[in-house]
Amino acid sequence: MRKILVTGALGQIGSELVFKLREVYGKENVVASGRRIKEGHEELIESGPFEIVNIQEEKQITDVVKKYNINTIINLAALLSAVGEKMPVRCWDVNMNGLYNILEVGRKEGCMIYNPSSIAAFGPSTPPDNTPQDTIQRPTTMYGVTKVAGELLCDYYHTKFGVDTRGVRFPGLISYQTLPGGGTTDYAVHIYYDALKNGEYTSFIGKGTQMDMMYMPDALDAIIDLMEADSDKLIHRNAFNVSAMSFAPEDLEASIKKFIPDFKLHYDVDPERQAIADTWPNSLDDSAAREEWGWDPKYDLDAMTKDMLDKLKVKLDL
Ligand code: AKB
């Protein structure tokens, strides 16, 4: 029986993943955790066990793992790209030292570790189109540096200590429950809120900037499907390219216009986030994930737009 600890559970991914995991594995078998209790997450906190865990404190992780007999840790506690450039030292500290503590607990307590990487693990010298699974990785952001180092560290813990480590390289994730905090791809979430509330949006990412993106239901499947995949079939293990769609702001504008014909998109480019986006791939080759564990996303751009707008209308009471 899987007993799962989710760190960073009140963030954009965790706040949806915990509910899905509780449906699949039973609510008592999924322990949500965060550095502190955040307002607006009362339903999640009350829907099953919740613990305060700072991943920079190994003992706090160990105590919870022992208390609940945890055998799987999904580590979602991390600083994202834009905020990581503002606080590079803190970004390293949380993303790397935190991951190191998680891996050490995994090694000592015999837990599977799921740690997501990102398209940020690539950089300007990576082939930008249909980026291969195995290719040049020389990122220029601190977040990207922590993601490549994290991929390697997870590989090391697997080969050296036999820890069952797994992970995917997530693209920009789009969802309606919890806003992302401090990423470069966040414009692709904010645009839906503003489209519904104001009929227009000003993008901080420039026209023609194509990035890989994914709707949250597919991202949740990517976590659970890889976690449940047959270990013997995994060649890459820690850093699978996963792709669902790839678009630039004007493609998103065209998709939203199919549902809100008067929607208007303006641009006021943020040089810092644009500079980050310019170093990331346009689209990924995810054939290894498809072959090794059956990755098969369900949502394309228009299907996602329709669902986002439907769900947000209810959420925003519009
Ligand atoms: C970010 O923009 O920093 C994240 C990511 C692509 O990892 N969404």
mmCIF file of C-alpha atoms and ligand atoms in Angstrom:
data_model
loop_
_atom_site.group_PDB
_atom_site.id
_atom_site.type_symbol
_atom_site.label_atom_id
_atom_site.label_comp_id
_atom_site.label_asym_id
_atom_site.label_seq_id
_atom_site.Cartn_x
_atom_site.Cartn_y
_atom_site.Cartn_z
ATOM 1 C CA MET A 1 0.000 0.000 0.000
ATOM 2 C CA ARG A 2 1.339 3.399 -0.981
ATOM 3 C CA LYS A 3 1.716 5.941 1.849
ATOM 4 C CA ILE A 4 2.516 9.281 0.282
ATOM 5 C CA LEU A 5 3.951 12.512 1.683
ATOM 6 C CA VAL A 6 3.479 15.569 -0.565
ATOM 7 C CA THR A 7 5.736 18.527 0.250
ATOM 8 C CA GLY A 8 4.815 22.000 -0.982
ATOM 9 C CA ALA A 9 1.235 20.732 -1.028
ATOM 10 C CA LEU A 10 -0.404 24.163 -0.970
ATOM 11 C CA GLY A 11 1.200 25.313 -4.231
ATOM 12 C CA GLN A 12 -0.211 25.253 -7.757
ATOM 13 C CA ILE A 13 0.361 21.520 -8.364
ATOM 14 C CA GLY A 14 0.024 20.224 -4.813
ATOM 15 C CA SER A 15 -3.328 21.841 -4.138
ATOM 16 C CA GLU A 16 -4.859 19.715 -6.924
ATOM 17 C CA LEU A 17 -2.626 16.663 -6.693
ATOM 18 C CA VAL A 18 -3.476 16.000 -3.039
ATOM 19 C CA PHE A 19 -7.218 15.709 -3.793
ATOM 20 C CA LYS A 20 -6.537 13.387 -6.738
ATOM 21 C CA LEU A 21 -4.131 11.218 -4.724
ATOM 22 C CA ARG A 22 -6.670 10.984 -1.899
ATOM 23 C CA GLU A 23 -9.295 9.766 -4.393
ATOM 24 C CA VAL A 24 -6.920 7.126 -5.780
ATOM 25 C CA TYR A 25 -5.097 5.924 -2.634
ATOM 26 C CA GLY A 26 -7.485 6.896 0.185
ATOM 27 C CA LYS A 27 -7.331 10.061 2.233
ATOM 28 C CA GLU A 28 -5.485 8.547 5.217
ATOM 29 C CA ASN A 29 -2.677 7.398 2.899
ATOM 30 C CA VAL A 30 -1.826 10.863 1.593
ATOM 31 C CA VAL A 31 -0.162 13.315 3.961
ATOM 32 C CA ALA A 32 -0.112 16.893 2.687
ATOM 33 C CA SER A 33 2.547 19.235 4.031
ATOM 34 C CA GLY A 34 3.769 22.781 3.714
ATOM 35 C CA ARG A 35 6.081 25.222 5.476
ATOM 36 C CA ARG A 36 3.068 26.990 6.899
ATOM 37 C CA ILE A 37 -0.696 27.036 6.723
ATOM 38 C CA LYS A 38 -1.918 29.370 3.984
ATOM 39 C CA GLU A 39 -5.342 30.988 3.864
ATOM 40 C CA GLY A 40 -7.691 29.655 1.225
ATOM 41 C CA HIS A 41 -6.582 26.026 1.630
ATOM 42 C CA GLU A 42 -8.882 25.046 4.500
ATOM 43 C CA GLU A 43 -10.668 22.373 2.422
ATOM 44 C CA LEU A 44 -7.393 20.635 1.537
ATOM 45 C CA ILE A 45 -6.048 20.844 5.081
ATOM 46 C CA GLU A 46 -9.247 19.369 6.477
ATOM 47 C CA SER A 47 -9.609 16.659 3.805
ATOM 48 C CA GLY A 48 -6.902 14.405 5.342
ATOM 49 C CA PRO A 49 -3.655 14.502 7.325
ATOM 50 C CA PHE A 50 -1.683 17.757 7.099
ATOM 51 C CA GLU A 51 1.724 18.466 8.671
ATOM 52 C CA ILE A 52 4.033 21.471 8.805
ATOM 53 C CA VAL A 53 7.267 20.409 7.073
ATOM 54 C CA ASN A 54 10.175 22.634 6.072
ATOM 55 C CA ILE A 55 12.220 20.540 3.634
ATOM 56 C CA GLN A 56 15.346 22.404 4.689
ATOM 57 C CA GLU A 57 15.072 20.544 8.016
ATOM 58 C CA GLU A 58 15.779 16.835 7.455
ATOM 59 C CA LYS A 59 14.453 15.899 10.893
ATOM 60 C CA GLN A 60 11.058 17.413 10.148
ATOM 61 C CA ILE A 61 10.783 15.216 7.031
ATOM 62 C CA THR A 62 12.000 12.106 8.888
ATOM 63 C CA ASP A 63 9.557 12.616 11.765
ATOM 64 C CA VAL A 64 6.564 12.761 9.424
ATOM 65 C CA VAL A 65 7.819 9.811 7.339
ATOM 66 C CA LYS A 66 8.111 7.708 10.515
ATOM 67 C CA LYS A 67 4.837 8.915 12.025
ATOM 68 C CA TYR A 68 2.788 7.855 8.969
ATOM 69 C CA ASN A 69 4.976 4.972 7.640
ATOM 70 C CA ILE A 70 5.506 6.929 4.423
ATOM 71 C CA ASN A 71 7.024 4.998 1.488
ATOM 72 C CA THR A 72 6.681 7.628 -1.266
ATOM 73 C CA ILE A 73 7.623 11.320 -1.163
ATOM 74 C CA ILE A 74 6.449 13.720 -3.875
ATOM 75 C CA ASN A 75 8.594 16.826 -3.495
ATOM 76 C CA LEU A 76 6.783 19.900 -4.800
ATOM 77 C CA ALA A 77 8.464 22.480 -2.561
ATOM 78 C CA ALA A 78 10.501 24.760 -4.845
ATOM 79 C CA LEU A 79 11.064 28.345 -5.949
ATOM 80 C CA LEU A 80 10.162 28.959 -9.620
ATOM 81 C CA SER A 81 12.169 30.703 -12.335
ATOM 82 C CA ALA A 82 11.289 34.406 -12.046
ATOM 83 C CA VAL A 83 11.328 34.510 -8.257
ATOM 84 C CA GLY A 84 14.494 32.386 -8.317
ATOM 85 C CA GLU A 85 16.279 35.098 -10.324
ATOM 86 C CA LYS A 86 15.283 37.646 -7.692
ATOM 87 C CA MET A 87 16.494 35.389 -4.845
ATOM 88 C CA PRO A 88 19.151 33.067 -6.348
ATOM 89 C CA VAL A 89 20.724 32.057 -3.025
ATOM 90 C CA ARG A 90 17.379 31.155 -1.521
ATOM 91 C CA CYS A 91 16.448 29.334 -4.728
ATOM 92 C CA TRP A 92 19.537 27.136 -4.435
ATOM 93 C CA ASP A 93 18.912 26.599 -0.748
ATOM 94 C CA VAL A 94 15.295 25.458 -1.085
ATOM 95 C CA ASN A 95 15.561 23.619 -4.400
ATOM 96 C CA MET A 96 18.904 21.873 -3.827
ATOM 97 C CA ASN A 97 19.488 21.575 -0.101
ATOM 98 C CA GLY A 98 15.811 20.741 0.320
ATOM 99 C CA LEU A 99 16.028 18.047 -2.357
ATOM 100 C CA TYR A 100 19.201 16.671 -0.779
ATOM 101 C CA ASN A 101 17.346 16.273 2.537
ATOM 102 C CA ILE A 102 14.439 14.554 0.783
ATOM 103 C CA LEU A 103 16.816 12.131 -0.957
ATOM 104 C CA GLU A 104 18.649 11.408 2.281
ATOM 105 C CA VAL A 105 15.350 10.571 3.986
ATOM 106 C CA GLY A 106 14.463 8.401 0.979
ATOM 107 C CA ARG A 107 17.785 6.569 1.290
ATOM 108 C CA LYS A 108 17.547 6.026 5.047
ATOM 109 C CA GLU A 109 13.831 5.229 5.265
ATOM 110 C CA GLY A 110 13.400 3.353 1.970
ATOM 111 C CA CYS A 111 11.032 5.789 0.200
ATOM 112 C CA MET A 112 10.402 6.277 -3.512
ATOM 113 C CA ILE A 113 11.144 9.915 -4.401
ATOM 114 C CA TYR A 114 9.244 11.815 -7.086
ATOM 115 C CA ASN A 115 10.914 15.151 -7.850
ATOM 116 C CA PRO A 116 9.744 17.200 -10.844
ATOM 117 C CA SER A 117 12.232 18.862 -13.157
ATOM 118 C CA SER A 118 11.273 21.528 -15.717
ATOM 119 C CA ILE A 119 11.816 22.852 -19.240
ATOM 120 C CA ALA A 120 14.023 25.338 -17.360
ATOM 121 C CA ALA A 121 16.664 22.587 -17.223
ATOM 122 C CA PHE A 122 17.418 23.545 -20.831
ATOM 123 C CA GLY A 123 19.209 26.681 -21.990
ATOM 124 C CA PRO A 124 20.137 28.792 -24.987
ATOM 125 C CA SER A 125 22.474 26.169 -26.478
ATOM 126 C CA THR A 126 19.794 23.436 -26.354
ATOM 127 C CA PRO A 127 18.169 22.636 -29.724
ATOM 128 C CA PRO A 128 14.930 24.663 -29.328
ATOM 129 C CA ASP A 129 12.521 22.732 -31.562
ATOM 130 C CA ASN A 130 11.374 19.227 -30.745
ATOM 131 C CA THR A 131 14.071 19.281 -28.044
ATOM 132 C CA PRO A 132 15.414 15.728 -27.655
ATOM 133 C CA GLN A 133 15.179 13.784 -24.401
ATOM 134 C CA ASP A 134 18.969 13.609 -24.100
ATOM 135 C CA THR A 135 20.628 16.831 -25.225
ATOM 136 C CA ILE A 136 22.692 19.864 -24.206
ATOM 137 C CA GLN A 137 21.637 21.277 -20.809
ATOM 138 C CA ARG A 138 23.365 24.572 -19.996
ATOM 139 C CA PRO A 139 20.605 26.690 -18.362
ATOM 140 C CA THR A 140 21.314 30.325 -17.479
ATOM 141 C CA THR A 141 18.875 30.782 -14.566
ATOM 142 C CA MET A 142 19.429 29.661 -10.970
ATOM 143 C CA TYR A 143 16.132 27.771 -11.155
ATOM 144 C CA GLY A 144 17.403 25.954 -14.252
ATOM 145 C CA VAL A 145 20.730 25.205 -12.580
ATOM 146 C CA THR A 146 18.885 23.638 -9.624
ATOM 147 C CA LYS A 147 16.720 21.610 -11.992
ATOM 148 C CA VAL A 148 19.675 20.092 -13.911
ATOM 149 C CA ALA A 149 21.574 19.483 -10.688
ATOM 150 C CA GLY A 150 18.420 17.951 -9.202
ATOM 151 C CA GLU A 151 18.027 15.590 -12.170
ATOM 152 C CA LEU A 152 21.645 14.467 -11.730
ATOM 153 C CA LEU A 153 21.372 14.119 -7.966
ATOM 154 C CA CYS A 154 18.255 11.965 -8.310
ATOM 155 C CA ASP A 155 20.062 9.797 -10.896
ATOM 156 C CA TYR A 156 22.996 9.503 -8.488
ATOM 157 C CA TYR A 157 20.811 8.385 -5.583
ATOM 158 C CA HIS A 158 19.288 5.747 -7.835
ATOM 159 C CA THR A 159 22.531 4.307 -9.219
ATOM 160 C CA LYS A 160 24.604 4.688 -6.049
ATOM 161 C CA PHE A 161 22.076 3.870 -3.321
ATOM 162 C CA GLY A 162 19.226 2.156 -5.189
ATOM 163 C CA VAL A 163 16.659 4.812 -4.244
ATOM 164 C CA ASP A 164 13.652 4.599 -6.587
ATOM 165 C CA THR A 165 13.769 8.177 -7.925
ATOM 166 C CA ARG A 166 11.453 9.407 -10.703
ATOM 167 C CA GLY A 167 10.404 12.681 -12.327
ATOM 168 C CA VAL A 168 9.315 14.561 -15.436
ATOM 169 C CA ARG A 169 10.382 17.889 -16.913
ATOM 170 C CA PHE A 170 7.224 19.930 -16.554
ATOM 171 C CA PRO A 171 6.449 22.673 -19.058
ATOM 172 C CA GLY A 172 4.346 25.700 -18.054
ATOM 173 C CA LEU A 173 1.322 24.406 -16.138
ATOM 174 C CA ILE A 174 -2.112 25.955 -16.565
ATOM 175 C CA SER A 175 -4.776 25.523 -13.907
ATOM 176 C CA TYR A 176 -7.709 27.309 -12.274
ATOM 177 C CA GLN A 177 -7.519 26.233 -8.598
ATOM 178 C CA THR A 178 -4.328 27.877 -7.263
ATOM 179 C CA LEU A 179 -2.327 30.578 -9.032
ATOM 180 C CA PRO A 180 1.292 29.765 -9.863
ATOM 181 C CA GLY A 181 3.816 31.716 -7.828
ATOM 182 C CA GLY A 182 6.687 33.421 -9.599
ATOM 183 C CA GLY A 183 7.142 31.530 -12.863
ATOM 184 C CA THR A 184 7.868 32.739 -16.397
ATOM 185 C CA THR A 185 4.952 30.828 -17.904
ATOM 186 C CA ASP A 186 2.427 32.351 -15.434
ATOM 187 C CA TYR A 187 1.048 34.697 -18.115
ATOM 188 C CA ALA A 188 -0.741 31.691 -19.624
ATOM 189 C CA VAL A 189 -2.776 31.343 -16.405
ATOM 190 C CA HIS A 190 -3.402 35.041 -15.681
ATOM 191 C CA ILE A 191 -4.698 35.607 -19.222
ATOM 192 C CA TYR A 192 -7.799 33.462 -18.562
ATOM 193 C CA TYR A 193 -8.710 35.358 -15.374
ATOM 194 C CA ASP A 194 -8.392 38.731 -17.109
ATOM 195 C CA ALA A 195 -10.180 37.539 -20.248
ATOM 196 C CA LEU A 196 -13.224 36.678 -18.156
ATOM 197 C CA LYS A 197 -13.073 39.635 -15.754
ATOM 198 C CA ASN A 198 -11.980 42.454 -18.112
ATOM 199 C CA GLY A 199 -12.172 41.108 -21.685
ATOM 200 C CA GLU A 200 -8.499 41.975 -22.161
ATOM 201 C CA TYR A 201 -5.018 41.065 -20.915
ATOM 202 C CA THR A 202 -1.576 42.643 -21.065
ATOM 203 C CA SER A 203 1.085 39.974 -21.561
ATOM 204 C CA PHE A 204 4.508 40.283 -19.967
ATOM 205 C CA ILE A 205 5.785 37.724 -22.515
ATOM 206 C CA GLY A 206 6.236 38.991 -26.057
ATOM 207 C CA LYS A 207 4.471 38.018 -29.262
ATOM 208 C CA GLY A 208 6.057 35.041 -31.013
ATOM 209 C CA THR A 209 7.527 33.536 -27.813
ATOM 210 C CA GLN A 210 6.622 29.883 -28.087
ATOM 211 C CA MET A 211 6.845 27.690 -24.977
ATOM 212 C CA ASP A 212 5.736 24.214 -24.041
ATOM 213 C CA MET A 213 2.598 24.119 -21.864
ATOM 214 C CA MET A 214 0.262 21.614 -20.215
ATOM 215 C CA TYR A 215 -3.162 21.606 -18.551
ATOM 216 C CA MET A 216 -3.129 20.503 -14.915
ATOM 217 C CA PRO A 217 -5.220 17.291 -15.304
ATOM 218 C CA ASP A 218 -2.544 15.955 -17.671
ATOM 219 C CA ALA A 219 0.215 17.021 -15.258
ATOM 220 C CA LEU A 220 -1.456 15.084 -12.422
ATOM 221 C CA ASP A 221 -1.671 12.008 -14.656
ATOM 222 C CA ALA A 222 2.030 12.421 -15.499
ATOM 223 C CA ILE A 223 2.875 12.222 -11.796
ATOM 224 C CA ILE A 224 0.684 9.233 -10.961
ATOM 225 C CA ASP A 225 1.349 7.271 -14.176
ATOM 226 C CA LEU A 226 5.130 7.582 -13.853
ATOM 227 C CA MET A 227 4.962 6.774 -10.137
ATOM 228 C CA GLU A 228 3.058 3.564 -10.951
ATOM 229 C CA ALA A 229 5.157 2.637 -14.007
ATOM 230 C CA ASP A 230 7.067 -0.644 -14.078
ATOM 231 C CA SER A 231 10.541 0.208 -12.791
ATOM 232 C CA ASP A 232 12.206 -2.275 -15.180
ATOM 233 C CA LYS A 233 10.898 -0.361 -18.202
ATOM 234 C CA LEU A 234 12.288 3.022 -17.104
ATOM 235 C CA ILE A 235 15.479 3.986 -18.886
ATOM 236 C CA HIS A 236 15.430 7.730 -18.130
ATOM 237 C CA ARG A 237 13.676 7.687 -14.770
ATOM 238 C CA ASN A 238 14.338 11.225 -13.512
ATOM 239 C CA ALA A 239 13.841 13.694 -16.228
ATOM 240 C CA PHE A 240 11.317 12.687 -18.846
ATOM 241 C CA ASN A 241 10.344 15.289 -21.418
ATOM 242 C CA VAL A 242 6.538 15.478 -21.337
ATOM 243 C CA SER A 243 4.677 17.643 -23.799
ATOM 244 C CA ALA A 244 1.017 18.402 -24.412
ATOM 245 C CA MET A 245 0.978 21.628 -26.451
ATOM 246 C CA SER A 246 3.275 24.449 -27.433
ATOM 247 C CA PHE A 247 2.086 28.003 -28.064
ATOM 248 C CA ALA A 248 2.948 31.707 -28.150
ATOM 249 C CA PRO A 249 0.726 34.431 -26.580
ATOM 250 C CA GLU A 250 -0.997 35.130 -29.918
ATOM 251 C CA ASP A 251 -2.006 31.445 -30.239
ATOM 252 C CA LEU A 252 -3.582 31.633 -26.803
ATOM 253 C CA GLU A 253 -5.336 34.855 -27.848
ATOM 254 C CA ALA A 254 -6.783 33.102 -30.919
ATOM 255 C CA SER A 255 -7.988 30.203 -28.782
ATOM 256 C CA ILE A 256 -9.671 32.496 -26.224
ATOM 257 C CA LYS A 257 -11.324 34.456 -29.067
ATOM 258 C CA LYS A 258 -13.143 31.286 -30.113
ATOM 259 C CA PHE A 259 -15.062 31.549 -26.823
ATOM 260 C CA ILE A 260 -14.839 35.319 -26.103
ATOM 261 C CA PRO A 261 -14.793 36.924 -29.583
ATOM 262 C CA ASP A 262 -14.135 40.490 -28.301
ATOM 263 C CA PHE A 263 -11.092 39.474 -26.213
ATOM 264 C CA LYS A 264 -8.086 41.768 -26.725
ATOM 265 C CA LEU A 265 -4.435 40.975 -26.035
ATOM 266 C CA HIS A 266 -1.900 43.756 -25.391
ATOM 267 C CA TYR A 267 1.819 43.493 -24.682
ATOM 268 C CA ASP A 268 4.017 45.139 -22.053
ATOM 269 C CA VAL A 269 7.056 42.876 -22.092
ATOM 270 C CA ASP A 270 8.948 42.308 -18.841
ATOM 271 C CA PRO A 271 12.618 42.122 -19.947
ATOM 272 C CA GLU A 272 13.597 39.782 -17.093
ATOM 273 C CA ARG A 273 10.950 37.155 -17.705
ATOM 274 C CA GLN A 274 11.268 37.532 -21.489
ATOM 275 C CA ALA A 275 15.015 36.880 -21.199
ATOM 276 C CA ILE A 276 14.267 33.663 -19.309
ATOM 277 C CA ALA A 277 11.617 32.553 -21.827
ATOM 278 C CA ASP A 278 14.021 33.180 -24.703
ATOM 279 C CA THR A 279 16.419 30.559 -23.326
ATOM 280 C CA TRP A 280 13.770 27.807 -23.072
ATOM 281 C CA PRO A 281 12.747 25.366 -25.813
ATOM 282 C CA ASN A 282 9.825 26.018 -28.143
ATOM 283 C CA SER A 283 8.636 22.417 -28.051
ATOM 284 C CA LEU A 284 9.789 19.081 -26.619
ATOM 285 C CA ASP A 285 10.178 15.580 -28.029
ATOM 286 C CA ASP A 286 8.417 13.392 -25.449
ATOM 287 C CA SER A 287 8.722 10.050 -27.246
ATOM 288 C CA ALA A 288 10.761 8.480 -24.402
ATOM 289 C CA ALA A 289 7.900 9.121 -21.938
ATOM 290 C CA ARG A 290 5.393 7.726 -24.435
ATOM 291 C CA GLU A 291 7.477 4.584 -25.003
ATOM 292 C CA GLU A 292 8.702 3.905 -21.462
ATOM 293 C CA TRP A 293 5.508 4.512 -19.437
ATOM 294 C CA GLY A 294 2.686 5.302 -21.867
ATOM 295 C CA TRP A 295 2.495 9.123 -21.543
ATOM 296 C CA ASP A 296 -0.599 10.271 -23.451
ATOM 297 C CA PRO A 297 -1.937 13.773 -22.675
ATOM 298 C CA LYS A 298 -5.655 14.459 -23.157
ATOM 299 C CA TYR A 299 -5.870 18.259 -23.543
ATOM 300 C CA ASP A 300 -4.886 20.385 -26.544
ATOM 301 C CA LEU A 301 -5.055 24.195 -26.525
ATOM 302 C CA ASP A 302 -8.742 24.614 -27.402
ATOM 303 C CA ALA A 303 -9.897 21.808 -25.095
ATOM 304 C CA MET A 304 -7.936 23.424 -22.283
ATOM 305 C CA THR A 305 -9.287 26.918 -23.054
ATOM 306 C CA LYS A 306 -12.869 25.691 -23.008
ATOM 307 C CA ASP A 307 -12.406 23.881 -19.694
ATOM 308 C CA MET A 308 -10.452 26.754 -18.074
ATOM 309 C CA LEU A 309 -13.117 29.300 -19.027
ATOM 310 C CA ASP A 310 -15.981 27.048 -17.894
ATOM 311 C CA LYS A 311 -14.338 26.295 -14.542
ATOM 312 C CA LEU A 312 -13.180 29.865 -13.901
ATOM 313 C CA LYS A 313 -16.656 31.271 -14.604
ATOM 314 C CA VAL A 314 -17.952 29.137 -11.750
ATOM 315 C CA LYS A 315 -15.010 29.930 -9.481
ATOM 316 C CA LEU A 316 -15.220 33.685 -10.081
ATOM 317 C CA ASP A 317 -19.024 33.621 -9.925
ATOM 318 C CA LEU A 318 -19.372 35.308 -13.350
HETATM 319 C C1 AKB B 1 8.298 28.572 -14.452
HETATM 320 O O1 AKB B 1 7.824 29.311 -15.323
HETATM 321 O O2 AKB B 1 9.246 28.877 -13.732
HETATM 322 C C2 AKB B 1 7.690 27.193 -14.290
HETATM 323 C C3 AKB B 1 8.453 26.163 -15.059
HETATM 324 C C4 AKB B 1 8.354 26.107 -16.528
HETATM 325 O O3 AKB B 1 9.138 25.372 -14.480
HETATM 326 N N1 AKB B 1 6.327 27.205 -14.702
#
